Structures are given as C-alpha cells and as structure tokens.
Coordinates of C-alpha atoms and ligand atoms in Angstrom, one line a residue:
M277 CA 0.0 0.0 0.0
K278 CA 1.4 3.4 -1.0
L279 CA 1.9 5.9 1.7
S280 CA 0.0 9.2 1.5
V281 CA -1.1 12.2 3.4
S282 CA -4.6 13.4 3.0
G283 CA -3.6 17.1 3.0
R284 CA -5.5 19.2 5.4
A285 CA -4.8 22.5 3.7
A286 CA -5.9 21.3 0.3
A287 CA -9.0 19.7 1.7
T288 CA -10.0 22.8 3.6
G289 CA -9.7 24.9 0.5
V290 CA -12.1 22.5 -1.3
V291 CA -14.6 22.6 1.5
A292 CA -14.6 26.4 1.5
S293 CA -15.4 26.7 -2.2
V294 CA -18.0 24.0 -2.0
T295 CA -19.7 25.7 0.9
L296 CA -20.0 28.9 -1.2
L297 CA -21.8 27.1 -4.0
V298 CA -24.1 25.0 -1.9
C299 CA -24.8 27.5 0.9
G300 CA -28.3 27.2 2.1
S301 CA -29.1 24.1 -0.1
I302 CA -28.3 20.4 0.6
A303 CA -27.5 19.9 4.3
G304 CA -24.5 17.9 5.2
A305 CA -22.7 18.3 1.9
A306 CA -19.5 19.3 3.6
P307 CA -17.3 16.4 4.9
A308 CA -16.6 16.3 8.6
P309 CA -13.4 18.2 9.5
L310 CA -10.2 16.1 9.9
A311 CA -9.0 15.5 13.4
A312 CA -6.0 17.8 14.2
A313 CA -3.0 16.4 16.1
P314 CA -2.9 17.5 19.7
D315 CA -0.1 19.6 21.2
I316 CA 1.9 17.1 23.3
P317 CA 2.5 18.4 26.8
V318 CA 6.2 18.4 27.2
A319 CA 5.8 18.3 31.0
N320 CA 4.2 14.8 30.6
V321 CA 7.1 13.7 28.4
K322 CA 9.6 15.0 31.0
A323 CA 7.7 13.1 33.8
H324 CA 8.3 9.9 31.8
L325 CA 12.0 10.8 31.6
T326 CA 12.0 11.3 35.4
Q327 CA 10.6 7.8 35.9
L328 CA 13.2 6.3 33.5
Q329 CA 15.9 8.1 35.4
S330 CA 14.6 6.7 38.7
I331 CA 14.6 3.2 37.2
A332 CA 18.2 3.5 36.2
T333 CA 19.3 4.9 39.5
A334 CA 17.6 2.1 41.4
N335 CA 19.2 -0.5 39.1
G336 CA 22.9 0.2 39.0
G337 CA 22.7 3.3 36.9
N338 CA 21.6 1.9 33.6
R339 CA 18.7 0.4 31.7
A340 CA 20.7 -1.9 29.5
H341 CA 19.7 -5.1 27.7
G342 CA 19.6 -8.1 30.0
R343 CA 19.7 -5.9 33.2
A344 CA 17.1 -5.2 35.8
G345 CA 16.8 -1.6 34.6
Y346 CA 15.6 -2.7 31.2
Q347 CA 13.0 -5.1 32.5
A348 CA 11.7 -2.3 34.8
S349 CA 11.6 0.2 31.9
V350 CA 9.4 -2.3 29.9
N351 CA 7.1 -2.8 32.9
F352 CA 6.8 1.0 33.4
V353 CA 5.8 1.7 29.7
K354 CA 3.6 -1.3 29.4
A355 CA 1.5 -0.4 32.5
K356 CA 0.8 3.1 31.1
L357 CA -0.3 1.6 27.8
D358 CA -2.4 -1.1 29.3
A359 CA -4.2 1.4 31.5
A360 CA -4.9 3.6 28.4
G361 CA -6.6 0.8 26.5
F362 CA -3.7 -0.5 24.2
T363 CA -3.3 -4.2 23.4
T364 CA 0.3 -4.9 24.5
T365 CA 2.6 -7.7 23.5
V366 CA 6.0 -8.5 24.8
Q367 CA 8.2 -10.2 22.2
Q368 CA 11.2 -12.1 23.6
F369 CA 14.5 -12.7 21.9
T370 CA 18.1 -13.6 22.9
A371 CA 21.1 -11.4 22.5
S372 CA 24.6 -12.0 24.0
G373 CA 23.3 -14.8 26.1
R374 CA 20.6 -12.7 27.8
T375 CA 16.9 -12.5 27.2
G376 CA 15.7 -9.3 25.5
Y377 CA 12.2 -7.8 25.0
N378 CA 10.4 -5.7 22.5
L379 CA 7.2 -4.1 23.7
I380 CA 4.5 -3.7 21.0
A381 CA 1.3 -1.7 21.6
D382 CA -1.6 -1.8 19.2
W383 CA -4.4 0.7 19.3
P384 CA -7.7 -1.2 18.7
G385 CA -9.3 -0.3 15.4
G386 CA -8.3 1.0 12.0
D387 CA -7.7 -1.0 8.8
P388 CA -5.4 -4.0 9.7
D389 CA -4.1 -3.9 6.1
Q390 CA -2.8 -0.3 6.5
I391 CA -0.6 0.0 9.6
V392 CA 1.3 3.1 10.7
M393 CA 4.1 2.3 13.2
A394 CA 6.2 4.5 15.4
G395 CA 9.1 3.1 17.4
S396 CA 12.0 3.9 19.7
H397 CA 14.6 1.9 21.4
L398 CA 14.1 1.6 25.2
D399 CA 17.5 0.1 26.1
S400 CA 20.4 2.2 27.3
V401 CA 24.1 1.4 27.1
T402 CA 25.6 -0.2 30.3
S403 CA 27.6 3.0 31.0
G404 CA 24.7 5.3 31.8
P405 CA 20.9 5.8 32.3
G406 CA 20.3 6.6 28.6
I407 CA 17.9 9.6 29.0
N408 CA 18.5 11.4 25.8
D409 CA 19.6 8.1 24.2
N410 CA 16.8 7.0 24.1
G411 CA 14.5 8.0 26.9
T412 CA 13.5 10.9 24.8
G413 CA 12.2 9.0 21.9
S414 CA 10.6 6.4 24.2
A415 CA 8.9 9.0 26.3
A416 CA 7.7 11.0 23.2
I417 CA 6.0 8.0 21.6
L418 CA 4.6 6.9 24.9
E419 CA 3.0 10.3 25.4
T420 CA 1.8 10.3 21.8
A421 CA 0.2 6.9 22.4
L422 CA -1.5 8.2 25.6
A423 CA -2.7 11.3 23.6
V424 CA -4.3 8.9 21.0
S425 CA -6.2 7.3 23.9
R426 CA -7.2 10.6 25.5
A427 CA -8.5 11.9 22.2
G428 CA -10.3 8.7 21.5
Y429 CA -8.7 9.0 18.1
Q430 CA -10.1 6.5 15.6
P431 CA -8.0 6.8 12.5
T432 CA -8.7 5.1 9.1
K433 CA -5.4 3.2 9.5
H434 CA -4.2 0.9 12.3
L435 CA -1.8 2.4 14.8
R436 CA 1.1 0.4 16.3
F437 CA 3.8 1.7 18.7
A438 CA 7.0 -0.2 19.5
W439 CA 9.7 0.0 22.1
W440 CA 12.8 -1.9 21.0
G441 CA 15.2 -3.9 23.1
A442 CA 19.0 -4.3 22.5
E443 CA 19.3 -1.5 19.9
E444 CA 22.7 -0.7 21.5
L445 CA 23.9 -4.2 20.7
G446 CA 23.3 -3.6 17.0
L447 CA 19.6 -3.1 16.3
V448 CA 18.9 -6.6 17.7
G449 CA 15.3 -6.2 18.8
S450 CA 13.9 -4.3 15.8
R451 CA 15.7 -6.7 13.4
H452 CA 14.2 -9.7 15.3
Y453 CA 10.7 -8.1 14.9
V454 CA 11.1 -7.5 11.2
N455 CA 12.6 -10.9 10.6
N456 CA 9.7 -12.6 12.3
L457 CA 7.0 -10.8 10.2
S458 CA 5.7 -12.8 7.2
A459 CA 6.0 -11.1 3.8
T460 CA 2.3 -10.4 3.9
D461 CA 2.5 -8.8 7.4
R462 CA 5.5 -6.7 6.3
S463 CA 3.5 -5.4 3.3
K464 CA 0.7 -4.2 5.6
I465 CA 3.1 -1.7 7.3
D466 CA 2.5 1.6 5.4
G467 CA 5.2 3.4 7.2
Y468 CA 7.6 3.2 10.2
L469 CA 8.6 6.3 12.1
N470 CA 11.8 6.1 14.2
F471 CA 12.7 8.4 17.1
D472 CA 16.2 8.0 18.6
M473 CA 17.8 10.9 20.5
I474 CA 15.3 13.8 20.0
G475 CA 16.3 16.0 23.0
S476 CA 20.0 16.5 22.6
P477 CA 21.3 19.3 24.9
N478 CA 23.0 21.2 22.1
P479 CA 20.4 20.3 19.5
G480 CA 20.2 20.2 15.8
Y481 CA 17.0 19.5 13.9
F482 CA 17.6 16.6 11.6
V483 CA 15.1 14.8 9.4
Y484 CA 15.7 11.4 7.9
D485 CA 15.7 11.5 4.1
D486 CA 14.4 8.0 3.4
D487 CA 10.7 8.0 2.4
P488 CA 9.9 11.3 0.6
V489 CA 6.3 11.5 1.9
I490 CA 7.4 11.1 5.6
E491 CA 10.4 13.4 5.1
K492 CA 8.1 16.2 3.6
L493 CA 5.7 15.8 6.5
F494 CA 8.4 16.5 9.1
K495 CA 9.9 19.3 7.0
D496 CA 6.5 21.0 6.6
Y497 CA 6.0 20.7 10.3
Y498 CA 9.2 22.4 11.1
A499 CA 8.7 25.0 8.3
G500 CA 5.4 25.9 10.1
L501 CA 7.4 26.6 13.3
G502 CA 9.9 28.6 11.3
V503 CA 12.7 26.3 12.4
A504 CA 15.3 25.2 9.8
T505 CA 16.0 21.5 9.4
E506 CA 18.9 19.5 7.9
I507 CA 19.0 16.0 6.5
E508 CA 20.2 13.4 9.0
T509 CA 23.6 12.1 8.0
E510 CA 25.3 11.1 11.4
G511 CA 25.5 7.4 10.6
D512 CA 22.7 6.4 8.2
G513 CA 21.2 3.1 9.3
R514 CA 22.4 3.4 12.8
S515 CA 19.0 3.0 14.4
D516 CA 15.9 0.8 14.4
H517 CA 14.5 2.1 11.1
A518 CA 17.3 0.3 9.2
P519 CA 15.7 -3.2 9.4
F520 CA 12.4 -1.8 8.2
K521 CA 14.0 0.0 5.4
S522 CA 15.9 -3.1 4.3
A523 CA 12.6 -5.0 4.3
G524 CA 11.1 -2.4 1.9
V525 CA 9.0 -0.5 4.5
P526 CA 8.9 3.3 4.0
V527 CA 10.7 4.9 6.9
G528 CA 11.3 8.3 8.4
G529 CA 12.3 10.0 11.6
L530 CA 13.8 12.8 13.6
F531 CA 17.2 13.2 15.4
T532 CA 18.9 16.0 17.3
G533 CA 22.5 14.8 17.0
A534 CA 24.9 12.6 19.0
S535 CA 28.7 12.9 19.2
R536 CA 29.2 15.1 16.1
T537 CA 30.2 18.7 16.6
K538 CA 27.8 21.6 16.0
T539 CA 29.3 24.0 13.5
A540 CA 29.1 27.8 13.5
A541 CA 26.6 27.7 10.6
Q542 CA 24.4 25.4 12.6
V543 CA 24.6 27.7 15.6
A544 CA 23.5 30.5 13.4
K545 CA 20.3 28.5 12.5
W546 CA 19.6 26.9 15.8
G547 CA 21.5 28.6 18.6
G548 CA 23.6 26.6 21.0
T549 CA 27.3 26.1 21.3
S550 CA 29.6 25.8 18.3
G551 CA 32.6 23.5 18.4
Q552 CA 30.7 21.3 20.9
A553 CA 29.0 18.0 20.4
F554 CA 25.2 17.9 19.9
D555 CA 25.3 15.5 22.9
R556 CA 28.5 15.6 25.0
C557 CA 27.1 12.8 27.2
Y558 CA 26.4 10.4 24.4
H559 CA 26.7 6.8 25.8
S560 CA 28.1 8.2 29.1
S561 CA 27.0 8.3 32.7
C562 CA 26.0 11.9 32.4
D563 CA 23.2 11.1 30.0
T564 CA 20.7 12.0 32.8
T565 CA 17.6 14.1 33.0
S566 CA 20.0 17.1 32.9
N567 CA 21.1 16.1 29.5
V568 CA 17.9 17.2 27.6
N569 CA 17.0 20.4 25.8
D570 CA 13.3 21.0 26.7
T571 CA 12.6 23.1 23.5
A572 CA 13.9 20.3 21.2
L573 CA 12.0 17.7 23.2
D574 CA 8.8 19.7 23.0
R575 CA 9.1 20.4 19.3
N576 CA 10.0 16.9 18.4
S577 CA 7.2 15.4 20.6
D578 CA 4.7 17.6 18.9
A579 CA 6.1 16.5 15.5
V580 CA 5.7 12.8 16.5
A581 CA 2.0 13.4 17.2
Y582 CA 1.6 15.4 14.0
A583 CA 3.1 12.7 11.8
V584 CA 1.2 9.9 13.5
W585 CA -2.1 11.8 13.1
E586 CA -1.4 12.9 9.5
L587 CA -0.2 9.5 8.2
S588 CA -3.1 7.5 9.8
E589 CA -6.2 9.6 9.2
Ligands
LIG163 N1 21.4 4.9 17.4 C1 22.6 5.4 18.0 C2 22.6 5.0 19.4 O1 21.6 4.7 19.9 C3 22.7 6.9 17.9 C4 22.7 7.4 16.5 C5 23.8 7.7 15.7 C6 21.6 7.7 15.7 N2 23.4 8.1 14.5 C7 22.1 8.2 14.4 C8 20.2 7.7 15.9 C9 21.2 8.6 13.4 C10 19.4 8.1 14.8 C11 19.9 8.5 13.6 O2 23.6 4.9 20.0
CA164 CA1 4.1 20.4 23.0
ZN165 ZN1 20.0 5.4 20.6

C-alpha cells in the first residue's frame, strides 16, 4: 500500500469553495473536518523521563539489555499503555546470552491492512541511564500513544507503537521483529517512524531523508514553526529504522544529534554552542535528565504526534 497524506490545507480549500456554492441548499454536503493532532504536553514527556531516570538509579545506573533496569523500563511503559486501552505484546529474543524484550502496543481499530508504526529503542548502554539516548524517543512516543487514547482517536489506518530492546547491541530487537514478520504482514506496514535521540542538549534538527512523503511531513511541520532542518547524516542506518528500510517498508524519523560537533553555521540557525558535540554525554554516565533540551524535546514530541495523526487519518 502506498503511503500518502490526506492534506488538510488542500481539503480545507475545497470545503470552503463547495460551501460557497451549496450554501443554504443540501444539508451535510461538507465532509466532517479532519482531526487535528494535539499539542503534546512536554511536562508529561519529562515526567516519563524522570521515571526512567529513577529506574536507572535504582538498578545500577543503567537500563541496558539483559539488566534489571531494562525489565523495569518495559514494565513502566507497558503499565501506562495497558491502562490507556492499548493491546500490548512483549516479544522475547536472545542477544549476547541474555533475554531481550520488544514491547508492542496496538491501538484497537483501523484498517489492519494499512498499519502506521512509530518506534523507539528503550534500552540504554551499560555505562549510563540513557535519558537522551533514548529515553527521549521512548517518552515522546509513549506520550503520543497516551494522547491517542485521551483523544479517542479512531483513524482510518491501524496504529502500532513499539519500544525496541537491544538496539545498543546492534539493532537486535527491531531486526528480530522485522525478521519474524511474514512477507504479507510486512507489506501491511504503510510506514515506520523512528525516534532515537530527540532532545540532545545542544540540539540540531535533523530529518531522515528516506521515504519522501514522511520526510516532507516533518519538513513541513518544522517550516510551520519557522525552524530550519537539515538531512540526518550522522551514521545512516544506525538506528531501528534500518531493518524496516531493508525490508522495503517506507521509513522516516527525527534526530537531534549525537557525538558530532555543531558548526558555527548550525549555531546561526539553531543557537547553542559551536565546536561542541550535539550530545557531549552520548553513551556516558552523564546522559541523565539534565542532558535534555526542553525546547527540542517539546518540538519533536509535537512533531511525532503530527506525523502519527497525518499518516493514519
Ligand atoms: N542509534 C545510535 C545509538 O543509539 C545513535 C545514532 C547515531 C543515531 N546516529 C544516528 C540515531 C542517526 C538516529 C539517527 O547509540
Ligand atoms: Ca508540546
Ligand atoms: Zn539510541
């Protein structure tokens, strides 16, 4: 199935001209307005990050694959989704001799042959709590899922959210998921959106340039905010969208930068500190709740919801 966006602006224009012509005649000629994506409260996203930090702190300072902090992270996210009415599934796999878990959450309803997925890895490295990498993506898609539930959103397409295990060991969980889909089930995924590191402390605004429809959606969102974007190039294929892309699924995503250095030209666009990494605490013990830029997290969380709504309606 080809990916498309229904196009709110174009549809609104049509409705306006039709209304002029039929005004006062046949009732109900105008279609119902499309549901607008909600503004995701960044305070809620940050509250999830606080919980993930507490989980790391209580479990030896990390949330890594095969460790207690990872299991606790899965339990935390799963409980929120179950309470919100999602159908959750925990998929097990083995990596480096330890059991790993993917958490999958399906929102009941929508066309099962047209699935829109959003995913983020939930594991950290062993050396730190992994709050920017990747508490931020995990918390943003969690809050977007909760917003779907709060809105009682019933899109045309089926919505599925995923929290991947063992990304830091080489995309193990997401690859396991994709490899275990039949060719038929793979073909039902209209698009996969990936969010890995979306609140870097010295942020850039990077958009994956994979599927052109998804790329345009994110670029348009940022253009609407008056914020410049660049194409993501810091290690193409270095996150969980790669297995989907390899399997022929249209993919896209957002990223605020890892260990690369922010240039003076980028500071001119986005502010921040030139000559310094986007995330100086990448894969380190200082990747804590202090290692997040709230503005970047807010904008990207809102962009997640915008893309999920637009692609599924
Ligand atoms: N996935 C990497 C990690 O978790 C970080 C990373 C590097 C990345 N380059 C990227 C994430 C590009 C998304 C896009 O350690
Ligand atoms: Ca917001
Ligand atoms: Zn990551």
